[in-house]
PDB file of C-alpha atoms and ligand atoms in Angstrom:
ATOM      1  CA  MET N   1     108.026  61.869  76.792  1.00 61.00           C
ATOM      2  CA  SER N   2     108.631  63.288  80.175  1.00 75.00           C
ATOM      3  CA  ASP N   3     111.372  65.420  80.797  1.00 94.00           C
ATOM      4  CA  THR N   4     111.799  65.789  84.797  1.00 96.00           C
ATOM      5  CA  VAL N   5     113.537  68.451  85.967  1.00 97.00           C
ATOM      6  CA  LEU N   6     113.063  68.344  89.889  1.00 97.00           C
ATOM      7  CA  SER N   7     112.374  64.817  91.648  1.00 97.00           C
ATOM      8  CA  VAL N   8     111.595  64.500  95.075  1.00 98.00           C
ATOM      9  CA  GLN N   9     111.713  60.512  96.214  1.00 98.00           C
ATOM     10  CA  GLY N  10     110.932  59.049  99.367  1.00 98.00           C
ATOM     11  CA  LEU N  11     111.290  62.495 101.280  1.00 98.00           C
ATOM     12  CA  VAL N  12     110.847  62.522 105.032  1.00 98.00           C
ATOM     13  CA  ARG N  13     111.470  65.502 107.797  1.00 98.00           C
ATOM     14  CA  ASP N  14     111.114  65.203 111.337  1.00 98.00           C
ATOM     15  CA  PHE N  15     110.945  67.680 113.948  1.00 98.00           C
ATOM     16  CA  GLY N  16     111.473  66.093 116.979  1.00 96.00           C
ATOM     17  CA  GLY N  17     109.081  63.508 117.451  1.00 95.00           C
ATOM     18  CA  PHE N  18     106.690  65.160 114.778  1.00 98.00           C
ATOM     19  CA  ARG N  19     106.903  64.330 110.842  1.00 98.00           C
ATOM     20  CA  ALA N  20     106.085  67.084 108.948  1.00 98.00           C
ATOM     21  CA  VAL N  21     107.162  65.329 105.425  1.00 98.00           C
ATOM     22  CA  ASN N  22     106.001  61.674 105.099  1.00 98.00           C
ATOM     23  CA  HIS N  23     107.517  60.061 102.546  1.00 98.00           C
ATOM     24  CA  VAL N  24     106.634  62.612  99.604  1.00 98.00           C
ATOM     25  CA  ASP N  25     107.019  61.860  95.967  1.00 98.00           C
ATOM     26  CA  LEU N  26     107.054  64.833  93.456  1.00 98.00           C
ATOM     27  CA  ALA N  27     108.070  64.845  89.769  1.00 98.00           C
ATOM     28  CA  VAL N  28     108.086  68.382  88.047  1.00 98.00           C
ATOM     29  CA  GLU N  29     108.147  68.346  84.246  1.00 97.00           C
ATOM     30  CA  ARG N  30     110.275  71.034  82.967  1.00 95.00           C
ATOM     31  CA  GLY N  31     108.783  74.497  81.857  1.00 94.00           C
ATOM     32  CA  THR N  32     105.547  73.798  83.758  1.00 96.00           C
ATOM     33  CA  ILE N  33     103.939  75.742  86.560  1.00 97.00           C
ATOM     34  CA  HIS N  34     103.387  72.922  89.268  1.00 98.00           C
ATOM     35  CA  ALA N  35     101.497  73.985  92.299  1.00 98.00           C
ATOM     36  CA  VAL N  36     101.465  72.091  95.916  1.00 97.00           C
ATOM     37  CA  ILE N  37      98.373  72.852  98.009  1.00 97.00           C
ATOM     38  CA  GLY N  38      97.059  71.837 100.894  1.00 96.00           C
ATOM     39  CA  PRO N  39      95.802  72.945 104.191  1.00 94.00           C
ATOM     40  CA  ASN N  40      97.835  75.025 106.968  1.00 93.00           C
ATOM     41  CA  GLY N  41     100.197  72.978 108.464  1.00 96.00           C
ATOM     42  CA  ALA N  42     100.420  70.386 105.568  1.00 97.00           C
ATOM     43  CA  GLY N  43     103.988  70.608 105.110  1.00 97.00           C
ATOM     44  CA  LYS N  44     104.420  72.860 102.094  1.00 96.00           C
ATOM     45  CA  SER N  45     107.083  75.570 103.269  1.00 95.00           C
ATOM     46  CA  THR N  46     108.993  72.663 104.920  1.00 97.00           C
ATOM     47  CA  LEU N  47     109.024  70.524 101.712  1.00 97.00           C
ATOM     48  CA  PHE N  48     110.111  74.083  99.645  1.00 96.00           C
ATOM     49  CA  LYS N  49     112.901  74.327 102.230  1.00 95.00           C
ATOM     50  CA  LEU N  50     114.156  70.655 101.924  1.00 96.00           C
ATOM     51  CA  ILE N  51     113.999  71.325  97.974  1.00 96.00           C
ATOM     52  CA  THR N  52     116.186  74.842  98.500  1.00 93.00           C
ATOM     53  CA  GLY N  53     118.240  73.224 100.757  1.00 94.00           C
ATOM     54  CA  SER N  54     117.618  75.419 103.947  1.00 92.00           C
ATOM     55  CA  LEU N  55     116.639  72.235 105.803  1.00 95.00           C
ATOM     56  CA  ARG N  56     118.066  68.732 105.630  1.00 96.00           C
ATOM     57  CA  PRO N  57     116.103  66.080 104.630  1.00 97.00           C
ATOM     58  CA  THR N  58     115.538  63.255 107.590  1.00 98.00           C
ATOM     59  CA  GLU N  59     115.061  60.386 104.732  1.00 97.00           C
ATOM     60  CA  GLY N  60     114.720  60.518 100.669  1.00 98.00           C
ATOM     61  CA  ARG N  61     116.294  62.124  97.649  1.00 97.00           C
ATOM     62  CA  ILE N  62     115.770  65.299  95.723  1.00 97.00           C
ATOM     63  CA  VAL N  63     117.322  64.866  92.400  1.00 97.00           C
ATOM     64  CA  LEU N  64     117.650  68.127  90.039  1.00 96.00           C
ATOM     65  CA  ASP N  65     118.761  67.979  86.663  1.00 93.00           C
ATOM     66  CA  GLY N  66     119.921  64.870  87.149  1.00 93.00           C
ATOM     67  CA  HIS N  67     121.997  65.541  90.423  1.00 94.00           C
ATOM     68  CA  SER N  68     121.657  64.386  93.942  1.00 95.00           C
ATOM     69  CA  VAL N  69     121.012  67.622  95.683  1.00 94.00           C
ATOM     70  CA  GLY N  70     119.479  66.470  99.019  1.00 92.00           C
ATOM     71  CA  GLY N  71     121.238  67.867 101.979  1.00 90.00           C
ATOM     72  CA  ARG N  72     123.323  70.104  99.975  1.00 91.00           C
ATOM     73  CA  ARG N  73     123.712  73.901 100.911  1.00 90.00           C
ATOM     74  CA  PRO N  74     121.290  76.587  99.388  1.00 88.00           C
ATOM     75  CA  HIS N  75     123.905  78.114  97.435  1.00 83.00           C
ATOM     76  CA  VAL N  76     125.105  75.034  96.174  1.00 87.00           C
ATOM     77  CA  ILE N  77     121.878  74.151  94.770  1.00 90.00           C
ATOM     78  CA  ALA N  78     121.089  77.655  93.461  1.00 86.00           C
ATOM     79  CA  THR N  79     124.141  77.396  91.419  1.00 84.00           C
ATOM     80  CA  ARG N  80     122.505  74.329  89.883  1.00 88.00           C
ATOM     81  CA  GLY N  81     119.541  76.598  88.800  1.00 89.00           C
ATOM     82  CA  LEU N  82     117.076  76.363  91.574  1.00 92.00           C
ATOM     83  CA  VAL N  83     116.057  79.584  93.209  1.00 87.00           C
ATOM     84  CA  GLN N  84     113.586  80.611  95.994  1.00 85.00           C
ATOM     85  CA  VAL N  85     112.221  84.130  95.587  1.00 81.00           C
ATOM     86  CA  PHE N  86     114.213  86.211  98.225  1.00 63.00           C
ATOM     87  CA  GLN N  87     112.601  87.674 100.987  1.00 60.00           C
ATOM     88  CA  LEU N  88     112.862  91.608 100.456  1.00 58.00           C
ATOM     89  CA  SER N  89     113.045  91.910 104.220  1.00 58.00           C
ATOM     90  CA  SER N  90     116.346  89.904 103.932  1.00 54.00           C
ATOM     91  CA  VAL N  91     117.791  92.490 101.431  1.00 56.00           C
ATOM     92  CA  CYS N  92     118.807  95.942 102.208  1.00 67.00           C
ATOM     93  CA  ALA N  93     115.357  97.739 101.703  1.00 75.00           C
ATOM     94  CA  ARG N  94     117.355 101.055 101.709  1.00 84.00           C
ATOM     95  CA  LEU N  95     118.408 100.116  97.917  1.00 87.00           C
ATOM     96  CA  THR N  96     116.752 101.277  94.979  1.00 90.00           C
ATOM     97  CA  VAL N  97     115.003  98.803  92.954  1.00 90.00           C
ATOM     98  CA  ALA N  98     117.363  98.738  90.103  1.00 89.00           C
ATOM     99  CA  GLU N  99     120.063  98.484  92.555  1.00 86.00           C
ATOM    100  CA  SER N 100     118.327  95.354  94.576  1.00 86.00           C
ATOM    101  CA  VAL N 101     118.093  93.846  91.148  1.00 87.00           C
ATOM    102  CA  ALA N 102     121.789  94.434  90.081  1.00 84.00           C
ATOM    103  CA  LEU N 103     123.082  93.586  93.465  1.00 80.00           C
ATOM    104  CA  GLY N 104     121.096  89.833  92.652  1.00 75.00           C
ATOM    105  CA  ILE N 105     123.080  89.452  89.457  1.00 78.00           C
ATOM    106  CA  ILE N 106     126.639  90.669  90.640  1.00 73.00           C
ATOM    107  CA  ALA N 107     126.306  88.626  94.103  1.00 69.00           C
ATOM    108  CA  HIS N 108     125.359  85.542  91.780  1.00 67.00           C
ATOM    109  CA  ARG N 109     128.304  85.683  89.597  1.00 64.00           C
ATOM    110  CA  HIS N 110     130.530  86.301  92.698  1.00 58.00           C
ATOM    111  CA  ARG N 111     131.696  89.452  91.004  1.00 49.00           C
ATOM    112  CA  THR N 112     131.328  91.920  93.572  1.00 49.00           C
ATOM    113  CA  LEU N 113     134.511  93.753  93.105  1.00 51.00           C
ATOM    114  CA  ASP N 114     134.999  93.345  89.502  1.00 52.00           C
ATOM    115  CA  VAL N 115     134.858  97.463  88.590  1.00 51.00           C
ATOM    116  CA  VAL N 116     137.477  97.250  85.953  1.00 52.00           C
ATOM    117  CA  THR N 117     135.364  95.446  83.364  1.00 58.00           C
ATOM    118  CA  GLY N 118     132.052  97.666  83.706  1.00 64.00           C
ATOM    119  CA  TYR N 119     130.338  94.681  84.763  1.00 63.00           C
ATOM    120  CA  GLN N 120     128.436  96.496  87.079  1.00 68.00           C
ATOM    121  CA  ARG N 121     127.320  98.834  84.440  1.00 72.00           C
ATOM    122  CA  ARG N 122     126.137  95.655  82.765  1.00 75.00           C
ATOM    123  CA  ALA N 123     124.207  94.360  85.596  1.00 76.00           C
ATOM    124  CA  ARG N 124     122.484  97.460  85.748  1.00 79.00           C
ATOM    125  CA  ALA N 125     121.240  97.498  82.563  1.00 81.00           C
ATOM    126  CA  GLN N 126     120.338  93.788  82.502  1.00 82.00           C
ATOM    127  CA  ALA N 127     118.365  94.670  85.775  1.00 86.00           C
ATOM    128  CA  GLU N 128     116.336  97.323  84.053  1.00 87.00           C
ATOM    129  CA  THR N 129     115.177  94.723  81.212  1.00 87.00           C
ATOM    130  CA  ILE N 130     113.916  92.680  83.878  1.00 88.00           C
ATOM    131  CA  LEU N 131     112.283  95.347  85.849  1.00 91.00           C
ATOM    132  CA  GLU N 132     110.561  96.056  82.729  1.00 89.00           C
ATOM    133  CA  GLN N 133     109.512  92.491  82.199  1.00 84.00           C
ATOM    134  CA  VAL N 134     107.858  92.693  85.785  1.00 86.00           C
ATOM    135  CA  GLY N 135     106.184  95.926  85.688  1.00 87.00           C
ATOM    136  CA  LEU N 136     108.509  97.884  87.614  1.00 91.00           C
ATOM    137  CA  GLY N 137     110.098  99.624  84.587  1.00 91.00           C
ATOM    138  CA  GLY N 138     108.977 102.941  85.971  1.00 93.00           C
ATOM    139  CA  GLN N 139     109.908 102.315  89.450  1.00 93.00           C
ATOM    140  CA  ALA N 140     113.770 101.590  89.037  1.00 92.00           C
ATOM    141  CA  ALA N 141     115.017 104.653  91.293  1.00 93.00           C
ATOM    142  CA  THR N 142     112.496 104.159  93.970  1.00 94.00           C
ATOM    143  CA  ILE N 143     113.661 102.808  96.943  1.00 92.00           C
ATOM    144  CA  ALA N 144     112.794  99.272  97.746  1.00 91.00           C
ATOM    145  CA  GLY N 145     111.409  99.555 100.977  1.00 89.00           C
ATOM    146  CA  THR N 146     108.772 102.144  99.865  1.00 91.00           C
ATOM    147  CA  LEU N 147     107.279 100.075  97.425  1.00 90.00           C
ATOM    148  CA  SER N 148     103.570  98.819  97.884  1.00 88.00           C
ATOM    149  CA  HIS N 149     103.526  95.675  98.949  1.00 84.00           C
ATOM    150  CA  GLY N 150     102.548  93.922  95.419  1.00 86.00           C
ATOM    151  CA  ASP N 151     105.315  95.908  94.176  1.00 88.00           C
ATOM    152  CA  GLN N 152     107.598  94.479  96.540  1.00 88.00           C
ATOM    153  CA  ARG N 153     106.600  90.934  95.762  1.00 86.00           C
ATOM    154  CA  ALA N 154     106.873  91.546  92.041  1.00 87.00           C
ATOM    155  CA  LEU N 155     110.711  92.979  93.109  1.00 90.00           C
ATOM    156  CA  GLU N 156     111.317  89.864  94.630  1.00 88.00           C
ATOM    157  CA  ILE N 157     110.627  87.716  91.574  1.00 87.00           C
ATOM    158  CA  ALA N 158     112.533  90.129  89.610  1.00 87.00           C
ATOM    159  CA  MET N 159     115.413  89.458  91.998  1.00 87.00           C
ATOM    160  CA  ALA N 160     115.133  85.875  91.606  1.00 86.00           C
ATOM    161  CA  LEU N 161     114.596  85.914  87.914  1.00 85.00           C
ATOM    162  CA  ALA N 162     117.919  87.984  87.779  1.00 83.00           C
ATOM    163  CA  ILE N 163     119.921  85.206  88.128  1.00 80.00           C
ATOM    164  CA  SER N 164     117.934  83.020  85.446  1.00 81.00           C
ATOM    165  CA  PRO N 165     117.003  80.384  87.500  1.00 89.00           C
ATOM    166  CA  ARG N 166     115.772  76.717  85.723  1.00 91.00           C
ATOM    167  CA  VAL N 167     113.346  76.492  88.789  1.00 95.00           C
ATOM    168  CA  LEU N 168     111.992  78.998  90.643  1.00 94.00           C
ATOM    169  CA  LEU N 169     110.044  77.953  93.696  1.00 94.00           C
ATOM    170  CA  LEU N 170     107.046  80.447  94.902  1.00 93.00           C
ATOM    171  CA  ASP N 171     105.823  79.772  98.550  1.00 91.00           C
ATOM    172  CA  GLU N 172     102.547  81.473  98.696  1.00 90.00           C
ATOM    173  CA  PRO N 173     103.491  84.620  96.179  1.00 88.00           C
ATOM    174  CA  THR N 174     100.382  86.250  96.428  1.00 88.00           C
ATOM    175  CA  ALA N 175      99.985  86.236 100.410  1.00 86.00           C
ATOM    176  CA  GLY N 176      98.611  89.436 101.719  1.00 83.00           C
ATOM    177  CA  MET N 177      98.087  91.033  98.333  1.00 84.00           C
ATOM    178  CA  SER N 178      94.765  92.621  97.046  1.00 87.00           C
ATOM    179  CA  PRO N 179      92.823  91.072  94.301  1.00 90.00           C
ATOM    180  CA  ALA N 180      94.459  93.394  91.783  1.00 87.00           C
ATOM    181  CA  GLU N 181      98.035  92.649  93.195  1.00 86.00           C
ATOM    182  CA  THR N 182      97.098  89.263  92.963  1.00 90.00           C
ATOM    183  CA  ALA N 183      96.136  89.067  89.233  1.00 90.00           C
ATOM    184  CA  VAL N 184      99.291  90.813  88.296  1.00 87.00           C
ATOM    185  CA  ILE N 185     101.585  88.349  90.187  1.00 88.00           C
ATOM    186  CA  ALA N 186      99.684  85.286  88.442  1.00 92.00           C
ATOM    187  CA  GLN N 187     100.203  87.000  85.244  1.00 90.00           C
ATOM    188  CA  LEU N 188     103.809  87.244  85.537  1.00 88.00           C
ATOM    189  CA  ILE N 189     103.962  83.996  86.817  1.00 91.00           C
ATOM    190  CA  VAL N 190     102.480  82.852  83.412  1.00 92.00           C
ATOM    191  CA  SER N 191     104.386  84.878  81.344  1.00 88.00           C
ATOM    192  CA  GLU N 192     108.010  83.969  83.013  1.00 85.00           C
ATOM    193  CA  ALA N 193     107.416  80.508  82.750  1.00 89.00           C
ATOM    194  CA  ARG N 194     106.152  80.594  79.244  1.00 90.00           C
ATOM    195  CA  THR N 195     108.394  82.911  77.460  1.00 87.00           C
ATOM    196  CA  ARG N 196     111.488  82.241  79.298  1.00 86.00           C
ATOM    197  CA  GLY N 197     110.905  78.420  79.774  1.00 89.00           C
ATOM    198  CA  ILE N 198     111.173  78.705  83.500  1.00 93.00           C
ATOM    199  CA  THR N 199     109.575  75.830  85.531  1.00 96.00           C
ATOM    200  CA  VAL N 200     107.884  76.994  88.325  1.00 96.00           C
ATOM    201  CA  LEU N 201     106.889  75.216  91.450  1.00 97.00           C
ATOM    202  CA  LEU N 202     104.777  77.252  93.941  1.00 95.00           C
ATOM    203  CA  SER N 203     102.474  76.727  96.890  1.00 95.00           C
ATOM    204  CA  GLU N 204      99.299  78.938  97.101  1.00 92.00           C
ATOM    205  CA  HIS N 205      96.401  79.267  99.328  1.00 91.00           C
ATOM    206  CA  ASP N 206      94.658  81.411  96.341  1.00 92.00           C
ATOM    207  CA  MET N 207      92.673  78.735  94.782  1.00 92.00           C
ATOM    208  CA  ASP N 208      91.657  81.141  91.692  1.00 92.00           C
ATOM    209  CA  VAL N 209      95.678  81.202  90.979  1.00 94.00           C
ATOM    210  CA  VAL N 210      96.181  77.703  91.689  1.00 95.00           C
ATOM    211  CA  PHE N 211      93.699  76.336  88.913  1.00 95.00           C
ATOM    212  CA  GLY N 212      94.198  79.541  86.952  1.00 95.00           C
ATOM    213  CA  ILE N 213      97.552  78.746  86.066  1.00 96.00           C
ATOM    214  CA  SER N 214      99.113  75.430  86.937  1.00 97.00           C
ATOM    215  CA  ASP N 215      99.591  72.739  84.584  1.00 97.00           C
ATOM    216  CA  ARG N 216      99.767  70.193  87.394  1.00 98.00           C
ATOM    217  CA  VAL N 217      98.752  70.093  91.111  1.00 98.00           C
ATOM    218  CA  THR N 218     100.095  68.202  93.898  1.00 98.00           C
ATOM    219  CA  VAL N 219      98.117  67.957  97.181  1.00 97.00           C
ATOM    220  CA  LEU N 220      99.528  67.672 100.422  1.00 97.00           C
ATOM    221  CA  HIS N 221      97.821  66.763 103.960  1.00 97.00           C
ATOM    222  CA  GLN N 222      99.639  65.951 106.944  1.00 97.00           C
ATOM    223  CA  GLY N 223     103.014  65.725 105.709  1.00 98.00           C
ATOM    224  CA  GLN N 224     101.649  63.372 102.856  1.00 98.00           C
ATOM    225  CA  VAL N 225     100.711  63.361  98.855  1.00 98.00           C
ATOM    226  CA  VAL N 226      96.801  62.962  98.689  1.00 97.00           C
ATOM    227  CA  THR N 227      96.695  63.419  94.726  1.00 97.00           C
ATOM    228  CA  GLU N 228      98.393  64.791  91.840  1.00 97.00           C
ATOM    229  CA  GLY N 229      96.967  65.798  88.534  1.00 97.00           C
ATOM    230  CA  THR N 230      95.716  68.489  86.351  1.00 97.00           C
ATOM    231  CA  PRO N 231      93.694  70.978  87.842  1.00 96.00           C
ATOM    232  CA  ASP N 232      90.614  69.735  86.442  1.00 95.00           C
ATOM    233  CA  ALA N 233      91.197  66.411  88.138  1.00 96.00           C
ATOM    234  CA  VAL N 234      92.243  67.501  91.262  1.00 96.00           C
ATOM    235  CA  ARG N 235      89.567  69.868  91.733  1.00 92.00           C
ATOM    236  CA  VAL N 236      87.144  67.469  91.602  1.00 92.00           C
ATOM    237  CA  HIS N 237      88.932  64.655  93.744  1.00 94.00           C
ATOM    238  CA  PRO N 238      86.916  63.375  96.487  1.00 93.00           C
ATOM    239  CA  GLU N 239      89.727  63.470  98.893  1.00 93.00           C
ATOM    240  CA  VAL N 240      90.617  66.629  98.228  1.00 93.00           C
ATOM    241  CA  MET N 241      87.299  68.126  98.524  1.00 91.00           C
ATOM    242  CA  ALA N 242      86.826  66.571 101.833  1.00 91.00           C
ATOM    243  CA  ILE N 243      90.002  67.612 102.906  1.00 90.00           C
ATOM    244  CA  TYR N 244      88.983  71.400 101.948  1.00 85.00           C
ATOM    245  CA  LEU N 245      85.656  71.165 103.574  1.00 75.00           C
ATOM    246  CA  GLY N 246      87.075  70.129 106.587  1.00 73.00           C
ATOM    247  CA  HIS N 247      89.165  73.091 106.810  1.00 62.00           C
ATOM    248  CA  ALA N 248      87.168  75.415 104.965  1.00 55.00           C
ATOM    249  CA  ALA N 249      84.605  76.922 107.824  1.00 47.00           C
ATOM    250  CA  GLY N 250      85.728  80.562 108.091  1.00 43.00           C
ATOM    251  CA  ARG N 251      88.408  80.608 105.517  1.00 47.00           C
ATOM    252  CA  SER N 252      88.633  81.935 102.034  1.00 44.00           C
ATOM    253  CA  GLU N 253      90.449  78.833 100.482  1.00 47.00           C
ATOM    254  CA  GLU N 254      87.171  76.675  98.950  1.00 46.00           C
ATOM    255  CA  LEU N 255      87.797  74.839  95.938  1.00 59.00           C
ATOM    256  CA  ALA N 256      84.787  76.478  94.112  1.00 49.00           C
TER     257      ALA N 256
HETATM  258  N1  LIG E  10     111.103  74.548 112.385  1.00 80.15           N
HETATM  259  C1  LIG E  10     110.009  73.602 112.874  1.00 80.15           C
HETATM  260  N2  LIG E  10     110.011  72.972 114.417  1.00 80.15           N
HETATM  261  C2  LIG E  10     108.780  72.182 114.309  1.00 80.15           C
HETATM  262  N3  LIG E  10     107.996  72.059 113.590  1.00 80.15           N
HETATM  263  C3  LIG E  10     107.866  72.818 112.682  1.00 80.15           C
HETATM  264  C4  LIG E  10     109.247  73.423 112.039  1.00 80.15           C
HETATM  265  N4  LIG E  10     108.573  73.811 110.829  1.00 80.15           N
HETATM  266  C5  LIG E  10     107.345  73.274 110.923  1.00 80.15           C
HETATM  267  N5  LIG E  10     106.814  72.936 111.771  1.00 80.15           N
HETATM  268  C6  LIG E  10     105.824  71.993 111.588  1.00 80.15           C
HETATM  269  O1  LIG E  10     105.396  70.790 110.347  1.00 80.15           O
HETATM  270  C7  LIG E  10     104.280  71.272 109.837  1.00 80.15           C
HETATM  271  C8  LIG E  10     104.407  71.967 108.890  1.00 80.15           C
HETATM  272  O2  LIG E  10     104.577  73.052 108.514  1.00 80.15           O
HETATM  273  P1  LIG E  10     104.630  73.744 107.184  1.00 80.15           P
HETATM  274  O3  LIG E  10     105.053  75.224 107.654  1.00 80.15           O
HETATM  275  O4  LIG E  10     105.500  73.268 106.198  1.00 80.15           O
HETATM  276  O5  LIG E  10     102.804  73.674 106.745  1.00 80.15           O
HETATM  277  P2  LIG E  10     102.499  74.654 105.327  1.00 80.15           P
HETATM  278  O6  LIG E  10     101.590  73.478 104.483  1.00 80.15           O
HETATM  279  O7  LIG E  10     103.511  75.139 104.506  1.00 80.15           O
HETATM  280  O8  LIG E  10     101.418  75.714 106.153  1.00 80.15           O
HETATM  281  P3  LIG E  10     101.023  77.040 105.838  1.00 80.15           P
HETATM  282  O9  LIG E  10      99.849  76.977 104.573  1.00 80.15           O
HETATM  283  O10 LIG E  10     100.545  77.673 106.984  1.00 80.15           O
HETATM  284  O11 LIG E  10     102.321  77.813 105.141  1.00 80.15           O
HETATM  285  C9  LIG E  10     103.492  72.109 110.824  1.00 80.15           C
HETATM  286  O12 LIG E  10     102.759  71.292 111.782  1.00 80.15           O
HETATM  287  C10 LIG E  10     104.510  72.892 111.350  1.00 80.15           C
HETATM  288  O13 LIG E  10     104.297  73.375 113.021  1.00 80.15           O
HETATM  289 MG1  LIG E  11     103.583  77.253 104.341  1.00 80.15          MG
END
């Protein structure tokens, strides 16, 4: 039986006269890793911003765990369990790694001023557990802004995990990473999804990551869904191959 945690129905987003997202339907099953792929400008980031509430839909519905959330503010959607990975640059890069994660926990629970109950100390302990899980256990006292690019992305994921999301959105989690850093992040996504039952929706240009870790893949092109299916089915889909061959010249995103 299907158990859809996130569903998008007839979603449209116009920018002036330009339709960036064009009647998109998407159903994400609970506990799965679901990738959205497509060439540059396909509408992936716009779709994610609509889902997180940072952009308002022109038309259509977004349903999270049975609740209509389309057009709601991001913090409202976050309290319903859907979280996009924070950009570290928007967080204070002068905090330590452990402080960054603890801050996420405290802010999410609106307990910033609650020093009496030792809540901050507990948040710190929780942060350290999460840092162990993402492989940053030895870096708790490091200033966040001085981490390597790969470790900063792992910290961003730790900060999102700190607030126990039901659905985690990752827009190009491996962008700009070395192959070794990419492998670590891909493994982290898989282990979080499998061991904590977190549903992951990600967009990604690295096809090894997409086909290596995803349960389902949705292909977007010019704002529209071309196909949706298992990695094996999508990989050999004629229209998908044609889209990628048409865009692959000089690029590293062939489907091979
Ligand atoms: N705020 C905006 N105003 C006008 N046009 C926009 C805006 N945001 C996105 N677009 C346009 O919408 C289209 C989809 O952009 P989007 O960023 O969603 O693509 P994408 O699939 O994430 O691409 P990439 O793979 O390069 O990240 C593009 O043509 C883009 O120029
Ligand atoms: Mg994008």
